[in-house]
Structure formats: structure tokens, C-alpha cells
PDB file of C-alpha atoms in Angstrom:
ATOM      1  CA  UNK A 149     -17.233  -8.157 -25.638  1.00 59.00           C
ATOM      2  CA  UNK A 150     -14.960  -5.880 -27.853  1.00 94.00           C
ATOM      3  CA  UNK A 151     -12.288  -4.075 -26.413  1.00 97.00           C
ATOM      4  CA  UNK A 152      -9.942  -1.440 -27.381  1.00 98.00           C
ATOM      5  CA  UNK A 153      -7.117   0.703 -25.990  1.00 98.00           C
ATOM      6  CA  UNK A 154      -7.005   4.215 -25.249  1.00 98.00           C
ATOM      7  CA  UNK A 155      -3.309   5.741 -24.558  1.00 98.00           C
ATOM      8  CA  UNK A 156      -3.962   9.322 -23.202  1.00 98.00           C
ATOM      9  CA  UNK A 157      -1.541  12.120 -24.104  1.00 98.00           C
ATOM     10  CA  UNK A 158       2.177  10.606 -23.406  1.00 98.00           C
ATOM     11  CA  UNK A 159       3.706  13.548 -25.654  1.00 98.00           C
ATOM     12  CA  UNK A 160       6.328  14.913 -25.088  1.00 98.00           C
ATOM     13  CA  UNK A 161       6.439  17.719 -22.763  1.00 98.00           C
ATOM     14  CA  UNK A 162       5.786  14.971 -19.952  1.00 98.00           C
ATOM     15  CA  UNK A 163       9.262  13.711 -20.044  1.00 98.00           C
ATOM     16  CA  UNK A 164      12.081  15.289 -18.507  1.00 97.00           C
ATOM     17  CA  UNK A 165      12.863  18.860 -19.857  1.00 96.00           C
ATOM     18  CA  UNK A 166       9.651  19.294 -21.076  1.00 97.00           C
ATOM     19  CA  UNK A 167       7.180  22.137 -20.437  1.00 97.00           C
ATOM     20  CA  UNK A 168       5.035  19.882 -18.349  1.00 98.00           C
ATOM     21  CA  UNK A 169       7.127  17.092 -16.861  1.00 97.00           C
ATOM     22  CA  UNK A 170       5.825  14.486 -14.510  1.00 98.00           C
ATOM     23  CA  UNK A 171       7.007  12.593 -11.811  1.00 98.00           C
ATOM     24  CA  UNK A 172       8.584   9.061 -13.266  1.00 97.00           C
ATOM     25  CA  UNK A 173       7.246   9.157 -16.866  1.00 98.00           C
ATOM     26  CA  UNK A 174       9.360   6.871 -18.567  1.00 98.00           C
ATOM     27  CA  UNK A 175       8.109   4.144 -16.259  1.00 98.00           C
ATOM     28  CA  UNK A 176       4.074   4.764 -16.798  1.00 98.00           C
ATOM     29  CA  UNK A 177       5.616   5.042 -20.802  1.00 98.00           C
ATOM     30  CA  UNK A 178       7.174   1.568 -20.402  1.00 98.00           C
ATOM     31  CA  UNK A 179       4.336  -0.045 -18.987  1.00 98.00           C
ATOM     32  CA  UNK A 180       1.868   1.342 -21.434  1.00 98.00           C
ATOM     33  CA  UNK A 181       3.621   0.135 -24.134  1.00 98.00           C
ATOM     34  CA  UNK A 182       3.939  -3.265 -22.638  1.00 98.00           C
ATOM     35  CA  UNK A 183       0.215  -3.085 -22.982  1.00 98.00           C
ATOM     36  CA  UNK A 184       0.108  -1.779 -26.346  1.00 98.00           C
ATOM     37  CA  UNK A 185       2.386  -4.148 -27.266  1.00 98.00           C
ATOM     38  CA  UNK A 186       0.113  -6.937 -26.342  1.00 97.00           C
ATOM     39  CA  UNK A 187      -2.922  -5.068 -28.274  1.00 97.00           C
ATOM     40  CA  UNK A 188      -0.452  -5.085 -30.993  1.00 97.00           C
ATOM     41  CA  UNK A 189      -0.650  -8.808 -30.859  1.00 96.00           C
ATOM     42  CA  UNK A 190      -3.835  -9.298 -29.705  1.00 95.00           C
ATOM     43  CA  UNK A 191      -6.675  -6.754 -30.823  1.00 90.00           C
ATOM     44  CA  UNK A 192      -4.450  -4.610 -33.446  1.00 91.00           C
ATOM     45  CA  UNK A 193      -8.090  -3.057 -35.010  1.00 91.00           C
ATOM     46  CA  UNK A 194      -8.735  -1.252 -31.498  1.00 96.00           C
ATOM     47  CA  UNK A 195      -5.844   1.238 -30.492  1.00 98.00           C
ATOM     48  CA  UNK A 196      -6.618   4.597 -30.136  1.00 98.00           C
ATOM     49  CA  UNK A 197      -3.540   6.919 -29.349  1.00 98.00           C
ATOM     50  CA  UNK A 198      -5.125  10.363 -27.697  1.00 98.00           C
ATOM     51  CA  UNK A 199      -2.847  13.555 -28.242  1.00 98.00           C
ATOM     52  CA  UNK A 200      -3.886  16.618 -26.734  1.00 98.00           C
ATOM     53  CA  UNK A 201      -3.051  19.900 -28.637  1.00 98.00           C
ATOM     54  CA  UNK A 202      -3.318  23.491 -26.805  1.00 97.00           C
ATOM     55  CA  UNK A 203      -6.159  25.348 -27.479  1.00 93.00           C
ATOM     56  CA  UNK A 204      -4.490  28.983 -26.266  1.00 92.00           C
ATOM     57  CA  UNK A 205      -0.896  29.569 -25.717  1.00 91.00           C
ATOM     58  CA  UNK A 206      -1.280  30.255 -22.489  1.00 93.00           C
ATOM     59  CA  UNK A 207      -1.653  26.784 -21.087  1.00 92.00           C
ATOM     60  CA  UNK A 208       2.142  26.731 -21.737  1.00 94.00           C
ATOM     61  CA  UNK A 209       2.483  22.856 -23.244  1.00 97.00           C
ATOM     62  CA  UNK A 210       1.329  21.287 -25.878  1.00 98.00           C
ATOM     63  CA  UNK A 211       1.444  23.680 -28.240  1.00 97.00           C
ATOM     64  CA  UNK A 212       0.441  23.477 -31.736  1.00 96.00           C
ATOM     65  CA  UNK A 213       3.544  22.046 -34.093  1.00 96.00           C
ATOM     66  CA  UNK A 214       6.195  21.936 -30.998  1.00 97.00           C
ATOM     67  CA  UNK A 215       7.835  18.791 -30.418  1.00 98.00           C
ATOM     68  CA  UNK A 216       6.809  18.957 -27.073  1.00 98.00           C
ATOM     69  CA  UNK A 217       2.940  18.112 -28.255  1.00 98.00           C
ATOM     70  CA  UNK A 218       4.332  15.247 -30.465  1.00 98.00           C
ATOM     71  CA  UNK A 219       4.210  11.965 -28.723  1.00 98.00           C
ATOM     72  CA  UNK A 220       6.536   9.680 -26.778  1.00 98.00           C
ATOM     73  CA  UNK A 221       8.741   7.930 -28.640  1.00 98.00           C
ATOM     74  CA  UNK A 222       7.521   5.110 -26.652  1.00 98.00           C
ATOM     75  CA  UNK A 223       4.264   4.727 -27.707  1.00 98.00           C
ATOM     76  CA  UNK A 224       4.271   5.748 -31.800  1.00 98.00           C
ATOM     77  CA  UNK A 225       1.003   4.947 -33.254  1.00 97.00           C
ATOM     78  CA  UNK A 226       1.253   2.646 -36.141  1.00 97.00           C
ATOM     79  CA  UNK A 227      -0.174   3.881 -39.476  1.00 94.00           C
ATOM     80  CA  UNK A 228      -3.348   1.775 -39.075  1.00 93.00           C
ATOM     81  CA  UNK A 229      -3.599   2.834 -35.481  1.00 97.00           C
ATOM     82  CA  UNK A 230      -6.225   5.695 -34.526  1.00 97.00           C
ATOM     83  CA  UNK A 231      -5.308   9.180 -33.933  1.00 98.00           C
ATOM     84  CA  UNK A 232      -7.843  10.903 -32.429  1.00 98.00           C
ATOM     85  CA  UNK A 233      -6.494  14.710 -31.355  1.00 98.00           C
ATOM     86  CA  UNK A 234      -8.254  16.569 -28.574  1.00 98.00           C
ATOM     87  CA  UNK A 235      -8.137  19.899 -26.924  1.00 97.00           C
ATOM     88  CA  UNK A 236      -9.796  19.578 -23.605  1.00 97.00           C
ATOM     89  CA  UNK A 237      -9.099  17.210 -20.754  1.00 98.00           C
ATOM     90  CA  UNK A 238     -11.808  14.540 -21.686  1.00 98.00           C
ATOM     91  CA  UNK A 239     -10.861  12.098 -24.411  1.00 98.00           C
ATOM     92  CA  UNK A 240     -14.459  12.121 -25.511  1.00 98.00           C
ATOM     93  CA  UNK A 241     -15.621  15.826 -25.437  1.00 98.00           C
ATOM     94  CA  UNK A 242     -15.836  17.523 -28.634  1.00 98.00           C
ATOM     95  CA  UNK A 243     -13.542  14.352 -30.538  1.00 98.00           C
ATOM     96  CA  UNK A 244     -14.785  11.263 -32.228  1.00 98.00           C
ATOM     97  CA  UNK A 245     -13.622   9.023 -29.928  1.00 98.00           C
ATOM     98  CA  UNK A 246     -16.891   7.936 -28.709  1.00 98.00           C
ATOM     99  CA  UNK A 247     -18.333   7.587 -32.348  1.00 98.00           C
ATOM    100  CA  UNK A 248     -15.579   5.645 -33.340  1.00 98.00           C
ATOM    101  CA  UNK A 249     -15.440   2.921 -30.829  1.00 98.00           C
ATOM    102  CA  UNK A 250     -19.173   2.629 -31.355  1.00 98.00           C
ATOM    103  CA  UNK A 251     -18.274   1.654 -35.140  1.00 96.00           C
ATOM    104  CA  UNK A 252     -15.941  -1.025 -33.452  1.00 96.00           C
ATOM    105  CA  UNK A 253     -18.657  -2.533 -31.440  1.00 97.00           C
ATOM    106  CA  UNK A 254     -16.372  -1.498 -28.125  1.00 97.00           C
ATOM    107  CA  UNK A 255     -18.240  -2.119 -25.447  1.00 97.00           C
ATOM    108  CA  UNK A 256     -15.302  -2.308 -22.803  1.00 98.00           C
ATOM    109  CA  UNK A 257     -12.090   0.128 -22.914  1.00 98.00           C
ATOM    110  CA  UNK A 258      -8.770  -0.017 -21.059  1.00 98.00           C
ATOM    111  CA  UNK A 259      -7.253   3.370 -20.275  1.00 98.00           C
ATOM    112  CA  UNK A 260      -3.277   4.453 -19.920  1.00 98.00           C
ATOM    113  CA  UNK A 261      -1.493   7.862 -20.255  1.00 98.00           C
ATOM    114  CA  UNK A 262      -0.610  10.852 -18.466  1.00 98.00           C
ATOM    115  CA  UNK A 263      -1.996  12.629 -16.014  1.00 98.00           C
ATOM    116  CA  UNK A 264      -3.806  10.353 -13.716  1.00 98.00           C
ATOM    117  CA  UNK A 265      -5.264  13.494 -11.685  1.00 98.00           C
ATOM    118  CA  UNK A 266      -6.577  16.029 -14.778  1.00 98.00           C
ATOM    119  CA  UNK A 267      -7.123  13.418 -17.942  1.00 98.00           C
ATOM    120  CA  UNK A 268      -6.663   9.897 -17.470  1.00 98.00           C
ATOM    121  CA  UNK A 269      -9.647  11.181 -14.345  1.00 98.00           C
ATOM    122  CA  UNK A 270     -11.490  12.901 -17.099  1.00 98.00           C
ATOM    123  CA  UNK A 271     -11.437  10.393 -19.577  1.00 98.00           C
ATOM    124  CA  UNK A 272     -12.053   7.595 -17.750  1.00 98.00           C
ATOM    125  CA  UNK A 273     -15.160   9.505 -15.459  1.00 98.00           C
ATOM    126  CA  UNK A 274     -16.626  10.593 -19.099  1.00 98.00           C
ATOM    127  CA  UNK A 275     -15.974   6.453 -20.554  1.00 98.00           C
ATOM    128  CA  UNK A 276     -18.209   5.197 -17.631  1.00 98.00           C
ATOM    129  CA  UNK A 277     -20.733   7.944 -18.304  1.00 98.00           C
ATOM    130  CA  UNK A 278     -20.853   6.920 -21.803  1.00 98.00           C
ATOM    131  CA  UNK A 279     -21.625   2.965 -20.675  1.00 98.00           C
ATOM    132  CA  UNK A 280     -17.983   1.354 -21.336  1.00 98.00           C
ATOM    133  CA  UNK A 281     -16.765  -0.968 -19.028  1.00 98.00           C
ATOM    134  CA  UNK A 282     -13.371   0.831 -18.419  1.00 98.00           C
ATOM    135  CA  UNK A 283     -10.087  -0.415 -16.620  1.00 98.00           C
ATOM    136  CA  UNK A 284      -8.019   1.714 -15.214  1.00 98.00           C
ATOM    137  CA  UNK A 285      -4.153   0.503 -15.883  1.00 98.00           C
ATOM    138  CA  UNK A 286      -2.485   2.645 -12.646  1.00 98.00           C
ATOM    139  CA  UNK A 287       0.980   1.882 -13.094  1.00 98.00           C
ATOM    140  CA  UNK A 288       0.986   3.112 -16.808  1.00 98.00           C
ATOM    141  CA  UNK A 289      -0.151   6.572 -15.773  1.00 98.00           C
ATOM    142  CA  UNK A 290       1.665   9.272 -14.293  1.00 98.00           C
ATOM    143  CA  UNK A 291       1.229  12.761 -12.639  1.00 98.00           C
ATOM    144  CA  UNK A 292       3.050  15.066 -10.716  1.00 98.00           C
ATOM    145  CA  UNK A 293       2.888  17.245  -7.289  1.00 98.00           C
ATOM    146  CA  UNK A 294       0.449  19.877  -7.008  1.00 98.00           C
ATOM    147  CA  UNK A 295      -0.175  22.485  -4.865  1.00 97.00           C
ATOM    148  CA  UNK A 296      -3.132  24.125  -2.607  1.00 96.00           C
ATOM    149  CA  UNK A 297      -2.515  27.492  -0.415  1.00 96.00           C
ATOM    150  CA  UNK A 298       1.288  26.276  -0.082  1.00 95.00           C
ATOM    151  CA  UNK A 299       0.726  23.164   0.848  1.00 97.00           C
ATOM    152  CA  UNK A 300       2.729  20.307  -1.816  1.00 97.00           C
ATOM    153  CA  UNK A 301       1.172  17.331  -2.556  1.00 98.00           C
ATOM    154  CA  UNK A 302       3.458  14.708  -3.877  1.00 98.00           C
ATOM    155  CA  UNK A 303       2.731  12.952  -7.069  1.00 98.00           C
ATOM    156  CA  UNK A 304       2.375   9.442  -5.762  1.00 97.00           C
ATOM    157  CA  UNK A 305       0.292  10.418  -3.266  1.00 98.00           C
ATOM    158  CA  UNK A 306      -2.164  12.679  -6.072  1.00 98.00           C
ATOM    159  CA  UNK A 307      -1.807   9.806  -8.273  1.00 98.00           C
ATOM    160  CA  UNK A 308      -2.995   6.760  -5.413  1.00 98.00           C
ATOM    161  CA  UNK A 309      -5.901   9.541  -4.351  1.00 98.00           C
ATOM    162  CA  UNK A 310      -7.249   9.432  -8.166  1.00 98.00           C
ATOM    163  CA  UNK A 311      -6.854   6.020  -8.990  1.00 98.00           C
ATOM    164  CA  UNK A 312      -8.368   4.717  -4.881  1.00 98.00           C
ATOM    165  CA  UNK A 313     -11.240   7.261  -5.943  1.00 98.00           C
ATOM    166  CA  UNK A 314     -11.722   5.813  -9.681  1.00 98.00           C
ATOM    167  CA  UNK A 315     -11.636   1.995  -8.318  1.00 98.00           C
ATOM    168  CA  UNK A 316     -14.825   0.277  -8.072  1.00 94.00           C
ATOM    169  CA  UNK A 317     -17.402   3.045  -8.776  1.00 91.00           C
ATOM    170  CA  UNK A 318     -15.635   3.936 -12.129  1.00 96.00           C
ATOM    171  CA  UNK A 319     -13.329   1.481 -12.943  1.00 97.00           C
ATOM    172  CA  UNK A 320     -11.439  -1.707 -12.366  1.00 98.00           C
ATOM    173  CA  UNK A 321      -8.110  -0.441 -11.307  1.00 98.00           C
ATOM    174  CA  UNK A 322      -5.124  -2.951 -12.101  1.00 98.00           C
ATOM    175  CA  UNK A 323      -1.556  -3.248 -12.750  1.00 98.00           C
ATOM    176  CA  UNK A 324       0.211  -3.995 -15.975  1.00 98.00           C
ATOM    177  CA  UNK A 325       1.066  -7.175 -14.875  1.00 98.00           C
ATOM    178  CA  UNK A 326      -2.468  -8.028 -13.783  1.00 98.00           C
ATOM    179  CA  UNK A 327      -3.645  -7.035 -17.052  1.00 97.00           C
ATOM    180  CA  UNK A 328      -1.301  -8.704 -19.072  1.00 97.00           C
ATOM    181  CA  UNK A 329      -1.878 -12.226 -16.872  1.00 96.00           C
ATOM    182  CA  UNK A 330      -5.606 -11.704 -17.332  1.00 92.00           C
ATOM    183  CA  UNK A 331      -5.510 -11.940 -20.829  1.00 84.00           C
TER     184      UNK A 331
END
């Protein structure tokens, strides 16, 4: 079974005094590229490094040539690495993701990046629809606290909602540590 790695939009504006930022990014950031690190090593032909770019200015981040679209620092892809640029939350919809993991012969895909509750959901909702076995690496995502009618909703508590509701139906939902002592 082929496998490759999907790193979802850690640009940027995530990280503090950004347009967009998160609660702890620099920690999902670290563990992600722990992971990619090991893909690095291990399965160098499958990386896929996601970066979302604004459609309309008024979504307020990620705008076209800011450095707030560019990503992390972190997580650089390597020239041979895939880029694959998106505008909408889903990886997949209107990109060539899909198309070119089919090339690859992926049949499985293991999904980090930022944020669990409106893209890493997306993507990894629109994977499973597609038929790829997809894990769900939880502690190299982040999100932040949202809001409904005044009431707050704190970022760990968004981000254990999406991942408990992704887990099982949608994907196997691990830690970076579990991953990495997997394989």
C-alpha cells in the first residue's frame, strides 16, 4: 500500500501576529515536521505541501503574494516536494491533488496542518470520499476558539470535537508519536 503525506496550510498567518493566528501553532508545526521529517527519510516521492491562497480579499488572510500566505518556516517543501495550491477549504476540490496521488499509486494518506475544524475536516471528509485510507495526525493540527450567539468555544475543546467526530468513521486518529512508532 503506497502512502503519502499531505501537510495542510501551515502558512504563515497561523502563527502569532498573523492575520489568522491559532491557538499553539508552533507545537502542531513541530510535530508535523517530525512527521515530515520521517517521510523525508522514508517515502521522500510522496509529500504533498497544501497552501491555501485567498480567493477575495475579504477573507482577510492568505492573501495573494503576502508573507502571511507563504508557509511556515517549519515545514519548507523541498524542491522535489509537491506544491499543490488551493483556494477553498478541501485539499481536493478544484486542485490536482487527487490526480496526482493517483499517478503515485496512493492508496492510503496521512493528514497534518491547520485548522482541524474548517480544512484538515474538509480535507480529510473529501480523502475518505475519494477511497484513501486516511490518518488523522491530531497533535500536528491546530485551531482556534470560535464563537456561536456569544457563546466562546475554546480551541482545544473545537479541536477534540473534530478530531472525536473524524475517528473511526473517517479516519484513524493518532498521535505523532504513535505514528512515528508504527512505522
Amino acid at each position: 500500500m503506497s502512502s503519502a503525506l499531505i501537510i495542510v496550510d501551515i502558512q504563515n498567518d497561523y502563527f502569532p501576529n498573523g492575520k489568522m493566528e491559532l491557538s499553539n501553532p508552533d507545537q502542531a508545526a513541530a510535530n508535523a515536521a517530525r512527521v515530515l521529517d520521517w517521510f523525508r527519510q522514508n517515502n521522500k516521492e510522496n509529500i504533498f505541501h497544501v497552501q491555501h491562497i485567498a480567493n477575495s480579499p475579504e477573507l482577510g488572510f492568505f492573501l495573494p503574494n503576502t508573507k502571511g500566505a507563504e508557509l511556515h518556516e517549519t515545514v519548507l517543501p523541498l524542491e522535489h516536494e509537491n506544491l499543490i495550491v488551493k483556494n477553498f477549504p478541501n485539499s481536493f476540490l478544484k486542485t490536482d491533488l487527487e490526480s496526482k496521488l493517483r499517478e503515485k499509486g496512493v492508496t492510503k494518506v496521512i493528514v497534518v496542518g491547520m485548522m482541524t475544524h474548517m480544512c484538515i475536516d474538509a480535507t480529510v471528509r473529501a480523502a475518505v470520499d475519494l477511497g484513501f485510507e486516511t490518518t488523522l495526525i491530531e497533535d500536528a493540527c491546530a485551531t482556534r476558539d470560535l464563537s456561536y450567539e456569544n457563546k466562546v468555544v475554546p480551541a482545544e475543546q473545537v479541536h477534540y470535537a473534530f478530531v472525536s467526530a473524524l475517528n473511526g468513521m473517517y479516519a484513524n486518529v493518532i498521535s505523532t508519536e504513535d505514528f512515528l512508532k508504527q512505522n
